XYZ file of C-alpha atoms in Angstrom:
676
model
C 101.578 115.129 143.614
C 99.997 111.523 145.152
C 97.013 112.412 147.866
C 98.322 115.676 147.864
C 95.302 118.388 148.637
C 94.198 121.021 146.327
C 93.560 124.697 147.533
C 91.871 125.456 144.946
C 89.116 122.788 145.064
C 86.133 123.376 147.208
C 86.171 120.484 150.079
C 83.666 121.710 152.214
C 81.824 120.350 148.972
C 81.110 117.010 148.754
C 82.680 114.224 146.145
C 80.497 114.131 143.170
C 77.167 115.846 144.508
C 76.044 117.698 142.365
C 75.617 121.074 141.537
C 73.649 123.364 144.194
C 73.176 119.922 146.360
C 72.932 120.355 149.986
C 75.923 119.827 152.056
C 74.956 117.471 154.956
C 75.587 119.423 158.346
C 76.836 118.324 161.374
C 74.182 116.750 163.907
C 73.605 119.112 166.735
C 74.326 115.950 169.302
C 78.087 116.754 167.658
C 78.309 113.434 165.840
C 79.082 112.935 162.617
C 77.621 112.702 159.658
C 78.750 109.396 158.314
C 81.327 109.616 154.643
C 81.691 113.240 156.025
C 85.317 114.603 155.348
C 87.492 114.420 157.924
C 88.893 118.643 158.170
C 92.805 118.635 157.875
C 95.604 118.278 160.122
C 95.876 121.901 160.443
C 99.815 122.325 159.359
C 98.389 121.220 156.191
C 96.383 123.890 156.468
C 98.459 125.976 157.455
C 100.736 124.706 154.084
C 98.115 125.714 151.235
C 97.405 129.493 152.781
C 101.000 129.541 152.166
C 101.357 127.464 148.957
C 99.086 130.096 148.558
C 99.785 133.319 149.292
C 103.687 132.295 147.294
C 100.684 131.268 143.612
C 99.484 135.048 144.437
C 102.262 136.676 144.477
C 104.527 134.514 141.702
C 100.936 135.360 139.387
C 101.241 138.673 139.916
C 105.612 139.649 139.719
C 104.798 137.281 136.199
C 101.593 140.139 135.424
C 103.980 143.235 136.357
C 107.269 142.304 133.839
C 104.020 141.605 131.297
C 102.631 144.971 131.759
C 106.229 146.601 132.933
C 107.910 146.020 130.186
C 104.678 146.340 127.219
C 104.192 149.820 128.897
C 108.193 150.010 127.385
C 107.257 149.749 124.960
C 103.867 151.204 124.278
C 105.843 154.679 125.074
C 108.581 154.967 122.851
C 105.573 154.306 120.322
C 103.643 157.375 121.994
C 104.682 160.927 120.676
C 106.557 163.053 122.585
C 106.552 160.449 126.183
C 110.455 160.023 127.798
C 111.135 155.325 126.978
C 111.455 155.133 130.826
C 114.799 154.096 131.892
C 113.730 151.473 135.303
C 111.990 149.557 133.843
C 114.361 146.537 132.548
C 115.509 147.553 136.645
C 111.883 146.415 137.893
C 111.995 144.083 136.532
C 115.342 141.902 137.380
C 114.219 142.626 140.477
C 110.781 141.054 140.502
C 112.021 138.409 138.240
C 114.416 137.495 140.832
C 112.111 137.714 142.903
C 110.053 135.226 141.158
C 112.024 133.347 140.379
C 114.019 132.063 143.730
C 109.688 131.581 144.827
C 109.126 129.583 141.322
C 111.645 127.354 142.814
C 109.678 126.511 145.737
C 106.320 125.725 144.771
C 108.680 123.602 141.169
C 110.340 121.914 144.399
C 106.492 121.191 146.095
C 105.456 120.197 142.885
C 109.105 117.824 141.870
C 109.537 118.967 138.723
C 113.010 119.840 139.043
C 115.202 118.396 135.406
C 116.690 115.208 137.082
C 118.119 113.048 135.526
C 116.539 110.092 136.994
C 116.334 106.651 135.036
C 119.369 104.743 135.957
C 116.968 105.057 140.189
C 114.124 104.232 137.968
C 116.259 100.943 137.910
C 116.488 99.933 141.106
C 113.976 98.808 143.888
C 111.404 100.802 145.022
C 112.060 100.860 148.520
C 115.466 102.014 147.104
C 114.369 104.609 144.420
C 111.790 106.341 147.293
C 115.001 105.904 150.014
C 117.302 107.844 147.889
C 114.478 110.548 147.170
C 114.528 111.533 150.884
C 118.254 112.175 150.691
C 117.708 114.241 147.377
C 115.067 116.004 149.263
C 117.680 116.279 152.384
C 119.583 117.513 149.959
C 117.633 119.977 148.567
C 117.292 121.339 151.850
C 120.527 122.104 152.922
C 121.203 123.848 149.701
C 118.390 125.644 149.864
C 119.954 126.386 153.835
C 123.030 127.353 152.094
C 120.975 129.869 149.982
C 118.672 131.595 152.521
C 122.866 132.027 154.540
C 124.895 133.062 152.101
C 121.822 134.550 150.227
C 120.671 136.823 153.950
C 124.492 137.634 153.244
C 124.918 138.781 149.501
C 121.508 140.738 150.160
C 122.892 142.879 152.583
C 126.793 143.248 151.510
C 124.786 145.311 147.869
C 121.945 147.539 150.244
C 124.887 149.849 149.695
C 125.431 149.914 145.897
C 121.908 150.794 143.469
C 120.757 150.515 140.070
C 120.693 153.182 137.638
C 117.020 154.844 136.951
C 115.194 154.105 140.416
C 118.418 154.265 142.734
C 116.661 151.133 144.393
C 120.014 149.460 146.410
C 120.461 145.957 144.913
C 120.258 144.539 147.697
C 116.672 144.073 147.079
C 116.808 142.256 144.517
C 119.802 139.744 146.199
C 117.066 139.415 148.699
C 115.101 137.149 147.441
C 117.486 134.021 147.576
C 117.211 134.381 150.921
C 113.762 134.418 150.412
C 113.766 131.653 148.370
C 116.548 129.250 149.904
C 114.216 129.374 153.269
C 110.690 127.916 150.932
C 112.835 125.400 148.903
C 113.870 124.114 152.328
C 110.683 123.786 154.109
C 109.131 122.310 150.457
C 112.379 119.729 150.498
C 112.204 118.537 153.630
C 107.717 118.818 153.202
C 109.168 116.210 150.564
C 111.069 114.065 152.845
C 107.523 113.633 154.729
C 105.673 113.414 151.249
C 107.109 112.105 148.555
C 105.899 114.433 145.342
C 104.565 112.884 142.262
C 104.718 114.765 139.223
C 103.029 114.711 136.979
C 106.487 114.138 133.928
C 106.653 111.032 136.360
C 103.229 108.839 134.636
C 104.015 110.222 131.764
C 107.908 108.366 132.344
C 106.452 105.067 133.547
C 103.404 104.955 131.108
C 106.620 104.573 128.232
C 108.497 102.105 130.523
C 111.140 102.708 131.578
C 111.880 100.514 135.279
C 113.196 97.018 134.110
C 113.654 97.760 130.602
C 117.121 96.405 128.511
C 116.926 98.681 125.221
C 117.425 101.619 128.082
C 119.594 99.854 130.417
C 121.805 98.924 127.059
C 122.346 102.281 125.949
C 122.733 103.956 130.253
C 125.629 101.842 129.884
C 127.187 101.925 126.303
C 126.735 105.810 127.478
C 127.853 106.319 130.784
C 131.173 103.578 129.103
C 131.688 106.645 126.582
C 131.865 109.061 128.704
C 133.529 107.769 131.646
C 136.401 106.509 128.870
C 136.371 109.600 127.130
C 137.025 111.677 130.561
C 140.540 109.485 131.355
C 140.917 110.452 127.773
C 140.664 113.535 127.652
C 141.926 114.456 131.124
C 144.121 112.729 132.745
C 144.101 110.306 135.491
C 146.149 113.158 136.606
C 143.919 115.467 136.425
C 141.216 113.662 137.445
C 141.814 112.675 140.321
C 142.285 116.440 141.614
C 139.986 119.014 141.422
C 138.831 119.749 137.796
C 138.100 115.232 139.457
C 135.762 116.618 142.969
C 133.399 119.253 139.854
C 133.103 117.116 137.335
C 133.256 114.132 139.295
C 130.768 115.381 142.247
C 127.960 116.993 139.560
C 128.268 113.298 137.576
C 127.400 111.345 140.895
C 124.817 113.463 142.790
C 122.495 114.217 138.811
C 122.816 109.500 138.517
C 122.079 110.002 141.860
C 118.342 111.480 140.725
C 119.482 115.344 142.172
C 117.518 117.695 139.781
C 120.505 119.151 137.638
C 119.905 122.576 138.883
C 121.005 121.824 142.849
C 124.038 118.663 141.686
C 125.621 121.887 139.974
C 125.864 124.533 142.727
C 126.391 121.361 145.389
C 129.206 120.216 142.904
C 129.828 123.633 143.104
C 130.485 124.153 146.304
C 131.886 120.936 147.499
C 135.239 121.708 145.259
C 135.851 124.991 146.545
C 135.367 123.891 150.279
C 137.507 121.393 149.428
C 139.985 123.568 146.946
C 143.251 124.258 148.808
C 142.686 120.431 151.057
C 142.718 118.489 147.084
C 144.934 121.290 146.040
C 147.293 122.450 148.425
C 148.491 125.078 145.596
C 145.489 126.905 145.456
C 144.286 129.604 147.289
C 141.129 128.571 148.923
C 137.329 130.498 148.285
C 135.009 131.830 150.542
C 131.303 129.410 150.278
C 129.681 133.356 149.374
C 131.483 132.499 145.414
C 128.506 130.184 144.457
C 125.782 132.705 145.890
C 127.716 135.289 144.213
C 128.479 134.209 141.014
C 124.898 132.104 140.936
C 122.733 135.780 141.482
C 125.740 137.419 138.747
C 123.809 134.695 136.899
C 121.261 136.435 136.736
C 120.671 140.296 137.045
C 120.002 140.766 133.112
C 118.901 142.265 131.449
C 118.833 139.728 127.193
C 117.991 136.598 130.250
C 114.268 138.791 130.966
C 113.043 137.876 127.648
C 112.947 134.000 128.813
C 109.261 134.278 130.965
C 107.744 135.538 127.898
C 108.835 133.064 125.269
C 108.150 130.355 128.388
C 103.887 132.319 129.315
C 104.151 133.124 125.247
C 104.253 128.993 124.630
C 102.008 128.531 127.569
C 99.232 130.283 126.463
C 99.320 128.822 121.992
C 99.561 124.550 123.817
C 96.313 125.619 125.293
C 94.223 128.229 123.670
C 93.542 126.016 120.851
C 96.074 127.885 118.709
C 97.058 123.445 118.312
C 94.217 122.782 116.945
C 93.772 125.010 114.201
C 97.099 124.864 113.266
C 96.265 121.187 112.505
C 93.420 121.849 110.973
C 95.743 124.745 108.658
C 98.750 121.502 107.581
C 95.728 119.998 106.411
C 94.410 121.717 104.558
C 98.059 122.832 102.523
C 99.251 118.823 102.872
C 96.620 116.790 103.734
C 96.252 114.443 99.473
C 99.751 113.828 99.514
C 100.686 109.990 100.426
C 101.067 109.495 103.422
C 99.653 112.667 104.924
C 98.370 112.913 108.337
C 102.274 111.530 108.431
C 103.230 115.485 106.505
C 100.316 117.620 108.488
C 102.300 116.134 111.649
C 105.285 117.665 110.174
C 104.146 121.186 109.032
C 101.896 121.452 111.643
C 104.827 120.974 114.533
C 106.707 123.457 111.781
C 104.320 126.099 112.376
C 103.213 125.090 116.274
C 106.677 124.610 117.112
C 108.125 127.600 116.101
C 105.883 129.230 117.279
C 106.025 127.663 120.932
C 110.075 126.445 120.728
C 109.642 123.268 122.511
C 109.721 120.136 121.086
C 108.079 118.547 124.533
C 105.594 121.107 124.109
C 104.533 120.542 121.157
C 104.444 116.327 120.846
C 102.255 116.895 123.733
C 99.592 119.672 122.183
C 100.493 118.113 118.520
C 101.119 114.438 119.639
C 97.965 114.462 121.148
C 95.216 115.320 118.220
C 97.319 113.360 115.239
C 98.637 110.553 116.834
C 95.685 109.228 118.340
C 93.795 110.425 115.033
C 96.630 108.554 113.122
C 96.089 105.224 114.913
C 92.116 105.735 113.998
C 93.294 106.342 109.312
C 95.446 102.636 109.665
C 98.683 103.876 110.370
C 101.048 102.258 112.501
C 100.858 103.257 116.632
C 105.176 102.970 116.163
C 105.180 105.732 113.370
C 102.360 107.535 114.522
C 104.839 108.362 118.123
C 107.958 108.718 116.119
C 106.965 110.761 113.147
C 105.144 113.608 115.523
C 108.441 113.088 117.781
C 111.361 113.182 115.572
C 109.111 116.984 113.863
C 109.302 118.270 117.429
C 113.222 118.823 117.351
C 111.800 121.780 114.383
C 110.472 123.414 117.236
C 114.302 123.854 119.142
C 115.440 125.342 115.610
C 112.931 127.082 113.941
C 112.756 130.708 116.010
C 110.875 131.681 118.966
C 112.806 129.757 120.758
C 114.056 130.565 124.226
C 116.725 128.072 124.370
C 118.832 129.853 122.026
C 117.912 132.610 124.086
C 119.814 130.214 127.184
C 122.286 129.607 123.828
C 122.407 133.971 123.331
C 123.488 134.284 127.443
C 125.756 131.009 127.878
C 127.872 132.728 124.438
C 128.260 135.982 125.764
C 125.536 137.797 124.197
C 124.850 136.635 120.609
C 122.712 138.160 118.836
C 119.294 136.602 119.249
C 118.438 137.815 116.138
C 120.780 136.081 114.026
C 119.943 132.916 115.989
C 115.810 133.482 115.258
C 116.906 134.247 111.791
C 119.475 131.338 110.858
C 117.295 128.679 112.178
C 114.670 129.041 109.980
C 116.080 127.435 107.175
C 118.171 124.312 108.979
C 114.453 124.160 110.680
C 112.510 123.382 107.164
C 115.427 121.970 106.096
C 114.316 118.540 108.737
C 110.448 119.212 108.071
C 110.976 118.588 103.930
C 113.281 115.897 105.007
C 111.395 114.164 107.498
C 107.934 113.911 105.068
C 110.298 112.406 102.176
C 110.884 110.043 104.155
C 107.099 109.625 105.438
C 106.360 109.377 101.659
C 108.884 106.629 101.067
C 107.780 104.798 104.097
C 103.852 105.075 103.055
C 105.087 103.476 100.133
C 105.905 100.665 101.263
C 103.180 99.938 104.197
C 99.655 101.879 102.359
C 99.948 104.907 104.799
C 96.116 106.287 102.996
C 96.360 110.381 102.115
C 93.714 112.779 103.572
C 91.136 114.388 101.747
C 91.099 118.721 101.839
C 87.928 119.718 102.820
C 86.027 121.478 99.935
C 87.495 125.132 98.835
C 85.465 127.682 101.007
C 85.986 125.525 103.785
C 89.535 124.758 103.206
C 89.422 129.726 102.990
C 87.686 129.860 106.136
C 90.403 127.418 108.319
C 93.443 129.438 106.717
C 91.430 132.417 107.899
C 91.670 132.077 111.231
C 94.964 129.926 111.560
C 95.951 133.842 110.656
C 95.865 135.491 113.935
C 98.369 131.819 115.854
C 100.298 132.608 113.443
C 100.208 135.830 112.827
C 101.914 135.766 116.558
C 104.829 134.313 115.574
C 105.594 136.471 113.192
C 104.574 139.789 114.891
C 108.429 138.448 117.356
C 110.574 137.187 114.904
C 109.745 139.801 112.662
C 109.824 142.606 115.445
C 113.147 141.607 116.129
C 114.748 141.463 112.832
C 113.009 144.915 111.886
C 114.507 146.649 114.718
C 111.006 147.077 116.017
C 111.691 145.371 119.735
C 114.669 144.100 121.045
C 114.413 140.214 122.084
C 113.010 140.520 125.330
C 110.515 143.612 124.352
C 109.916 141.141 121.515
C 108.798 138.590 123.899
C 106.156 141.121 125.965
C 104.490 141.971 122.891
C 104.010 138.063 121.947
C 102.435 137.451 125.542
C 99.889 139.762 125.317
C 99.271 139.209 121.756
C 99.295 135.468 122.202
C 96.519 136.028 125.182
C 94.217 138.563 122.926
C 93.983 136.210 120.725
C 93.397 132.846 122.793
C 90.761 135.031 124.511
C 89.252 137.608 122.263
C 89.663 135.429 118.650
C 89.715 131.696 119.894
C 88.311 131.615 122.924
C 89.588 129.456 123.845
C 90.474 130.336 127.792
C 88.826 131.425 130.303
C 89.570 132.407 133.850
C 90.262 128.935 135.665
C 92.618 128.014 132.487
C 94.290 130.762 132.376
C 95.001 130.466 136.008
C 96.907 127.320 134.919
C 98.643 128.520 132.340
C 100.600 131.376 134.574
C 101.031 128.993 137.613
C 102.500 127.159 134.632
C 104.818 129.556 133.823
C 106.045 131.111 137.004
C 107.055 126.849 137.479
C 108.972 126.675 133.876
C 109.727 129.882 134.459
C 111.230 129.428 137.116
C 113.087 125.779 136.674
C 114.606 127.903 133.745
C 115.798 130.444 134.911
C 116.902 128.603 139.039
C 119.094 126.621 136.509
C 120.899 129.135 134.190
C 121.510 131.440 138.065
C 123.338 127.499 139.350
C 124.986 126.912 136.051
C 126.395 130.168 135.784
C 128.408 129.429 139.612
C 129.003 126.050 137.956
C 130.584 127.794 134.127
C 133.123 130.334 136.453
C 134.429 127.553 138.490
C 135.405 125.341 135.800
C 137.433 129.075 133.680
C 138.477 129.468 136.766
C 139.868 125.610 137.033
C 140.721 126.120 133.562
C 138.884 123.283 132.784
C 138.070 124.696 128.298
C 141.658 125.157 128.244
C 142.577 121.962 128.945
C 140.061 120.554 126.863
C 140.612 121.974 124.520
C 144.658 121.184 124.052
C 143.173 117.922 124.878
C 140.805 118.105 121.033
C 143.316 119.689 118.816
C 145.886 117.761 119.976
C 144.128 113.896 118.596
C 143.465 115.802 115.004
C 144.111 119.670 113.526
C 141.519 118.838 110.199
C 138.439 120.719 110.905
C 136.192 117.352 109.496
C 137.023 115.215 112.174
C 136.968 118.452 115.380
C 133.210 118.598 114.302
C 132.138 114.700 113.734
C 133.878 114.836 117.371
C 132.291 117.536 119.163
C 128.540 116.476 117.214
C 129.364 112.862 118.791
C 130.145 114.009 122.401
C 127.344 116.862 122.159
C 124.551 113.746 120.656
C 126.184 111.847 123.775
C 125.469 113.848 126.458
C 122.310 115.126 124.083
C 121.003 110.954 124.861
C 121.638 111.664 128.859
C 120.566 114.697 129.975
C 117.928 117.315 129.231
C 119.035 120.406 126.479
C 118.385 123.468 128.521
C 122.012 122.281 131.312
C 123.708 120.720 128.437
C 123.775 124.571 127.213
C 125.005 126.375 129.474
C 127.287 123.644 130.559
C 128.673 122.841 127.198
C 128.723 125.928 125.314
C 131.290 127.876 127.800
C 133.604 125.034 127.119
C 132.907 123.979 122.866
C 132.316 127.997 121.940
C 136.581 129.032 121.947
C 137.148 125.908 119.993
C 135.048 125.700 117.093
C 135.902 129.357 116.421
C 138.997 129.816 116.572
C 142.067 127.247 114.230
C 141.820 125.550 112.556
C 137.295 125.113 112.469
C 137.049 129.398 113.337
C 132.691 128.398 113.108
C 131.317 131.861 113.749
C 129.217 131.337 117.294
C 125.562 131.655 115.654
C 126.596 128.532 113.234
C 127.762 126.837 116.338
C 124.100 127.988 118.599
C 122.736 125.950 115.557
C 123.910 123.321 115.542
C 124.227 122.606 119.054
C 120.442 123.226 119.727
C 119.744 120.599 116.431
C 121.861 117.729 117.967
C 120.664 118.308 121.705
C 117.360 118.380 120.863
C 118.371 114.823 118.969
C 118.383 113.320 121.549
C 115.328 114.670 123.152
C 113.770 111.964 120.619
C 116.361 108.767 121.567
C 116.598 106.727 125.306
C 117.445 106.908 127.484
C 116.285 110.054 128.134
C 114.670 111.347 126.026
C 111.786 113.140 127.499
C 109.889 113.561 124.004
C 110.326 110.786 123.238
C 108.612 109.391 126.993
C 105.977 112.490 125.959
C 105.098 109.709 122.240
C 105.504 106.931 123.723
C 102.849 107.480 126.462
C 100.414 109.619 124.381
C 100.779 106.228 121.983
C 101.029 104.410 124.599
C 103.121 102.475 123.714
C 106.580 100.996 124.735
C 109.915 102.609 123.855
C 111.250 100.199 121.591
C 108.123 99.605 119.223
C 108.913 103.319 119.140
C 112.397 103.406 118.377
C 112.372 100.616 116.116
C 110.612 103.513 114.074
C 112.472 105.902 114.534
C 115.818 104.584 112.865
C 114.004 105.389 109.517
C 113.478 109.060 110.867
C 117.205 110.069 112.868
C 118.380 109.112 109.263
C 117.068 112.614 107.483
C 117.635 114.438 110.851
C 121.340 113.387 111.069
C 121.901 114.254 107.416
C 119.872 117.980 108.260
C 123.200 117.954 111.256
C 125.670 117.004 108.219
C 124.986 120.292 106.512
C 124.221 122.133 108.836
C 127.479 121.116 110.542
C 129.658 121.658 107.621
C 127.987 123.986 105.095
C 127.925 127.568 106.854
C 125.543 128.943 103.893
C 122.127 127.124 105.157
C 122.324 128.346 108.603
C 124.070 132.445 107.532
C 122.093 132.790 104.310
C 118.715 134.417 106.171
C 120.563 136.426 108.997
C 122.196 138.027 105.940
C 120.481 138.697 103.829
C 118.482 140.926 107.405
C 121.732 142.496 107.314
C 122.283 141.098 110.329
C 124.820 138.535 110.524
C 127.707 140.607 108.898
């Protein structure tokens, strides 16, 4: 953040003074020492103190959830010890509080997901004005959560959990506390605009004034608006459906964070429902907060924090470096060796982190400079890193698969995880074939394999890092753990591997990982909460039924319908991040694809959805993985996009095979007996 005081920095010591150097003292006559630091204003010190307290409490809540679920798993395998029933209820209470407090921290850092690529094309002065208006809107929504969250918690104080007999209202009390915190930090941001790290990444990718981005925005928006009028008709869009969909679209284009745009659009629709459509009864504003609370009151949701935490620990704990070296042993000697190393490392690390952006930032920071030094073109180095990152979304464990499972109403997480293996490996093979052809055409070299003894040593050292992913997926597939328990055990094992075996995580790094995990978890869970309210309102307005009727009225040919759905997903994936799209689109499209004439399984559709949206992360105008790759490789989006022209076809080929041939998705989960 710009000009922000960090509470973990010793402000008493002079900048640049060596350790142990004396700190200048003020003279006895009350004068000042030239160059001495000016004491911070009182409000800044209070703000830093509040932030420190929230950070410590949030980290403590995260640790408590990990320990609670780990105890639940441990108790199952200790003879004569009853498995506790209270663990999941306590963890749910802690997670709601963690999500709401952490959302405040994410507001302070300006890290909530947003589609601000349109506003970035405006002059800087206009951008700043819009940013302040956005934070005012955020503050207003925080105020709504405070007022109605307090009412909701009071109403549920008489309801109790089954095992602990604790009031349910204690869990929902996190809403008013978090809402107040978000409102405060949003108002703070009006005065002092935040500058999150992703902003620097996007700016370094030269998005502003970029005609590739501008043309992409215009084409995609025109297609989406035209498609909306074609599917729904003008009469429908002038009613409550238009208020809901148009409201969320306009708010996101103005740069409002996606979670808040979903919540505000839902609130606006609820409060204007009777005015826009007099034949419909009015709904109370409390319904939005109520549906948000219902959306996060879910035990499977506990798996998401653990997968995110495990991925962050692995990204910072030295695992990426070991996997790159292991990949060099496996495929380095092939022509274009470092390109193949890039793909295999993404396959291994992506299957551990479950995140395309984490894959690009971790592997890319190692491999992109290495490839450039070895004579690979910068655009190809970035392109192959970005394209291979899609594997991380498909190959388990993936928190995006857990989000889909929740949005789909409880699809088996073990089936989804196992279903992702073959498509993920298929993406890797196709990219390696494309990389080999380009290596021959451009004269890229192979990479020598280390001597035999060193190769054995490198392979042996990589085993603990690979073991984390295997214990998570294997534990779920063989029925040893639930998805939540496996994720918790995975986070603990990742921590032990990074601290005790690789020894690359000291206290400072652990603290940094914990803080980043709190903010990331909070962003995702808060997004799930507001998307739950939005999805309920879509169902109330019968949007899925109307859309299904329109799509099925276009054609009854499954091949055509699936092509149309893929095109829609690719367009939306090019302008919005993955998690919100999973939450918004799953309730709409899942009933269509699982019914006649398509008759696709929910697991099959889940993998197809993840692959489509993963492709969106690699495309302009809002491809986050593409932005990160361009920032690391120090090239413009146009250069990376030219290289991606050769790499998108392999990704699309894998998508087509997965879409039209269920065998690629279902063969592995059927072999393990988790898919009937």
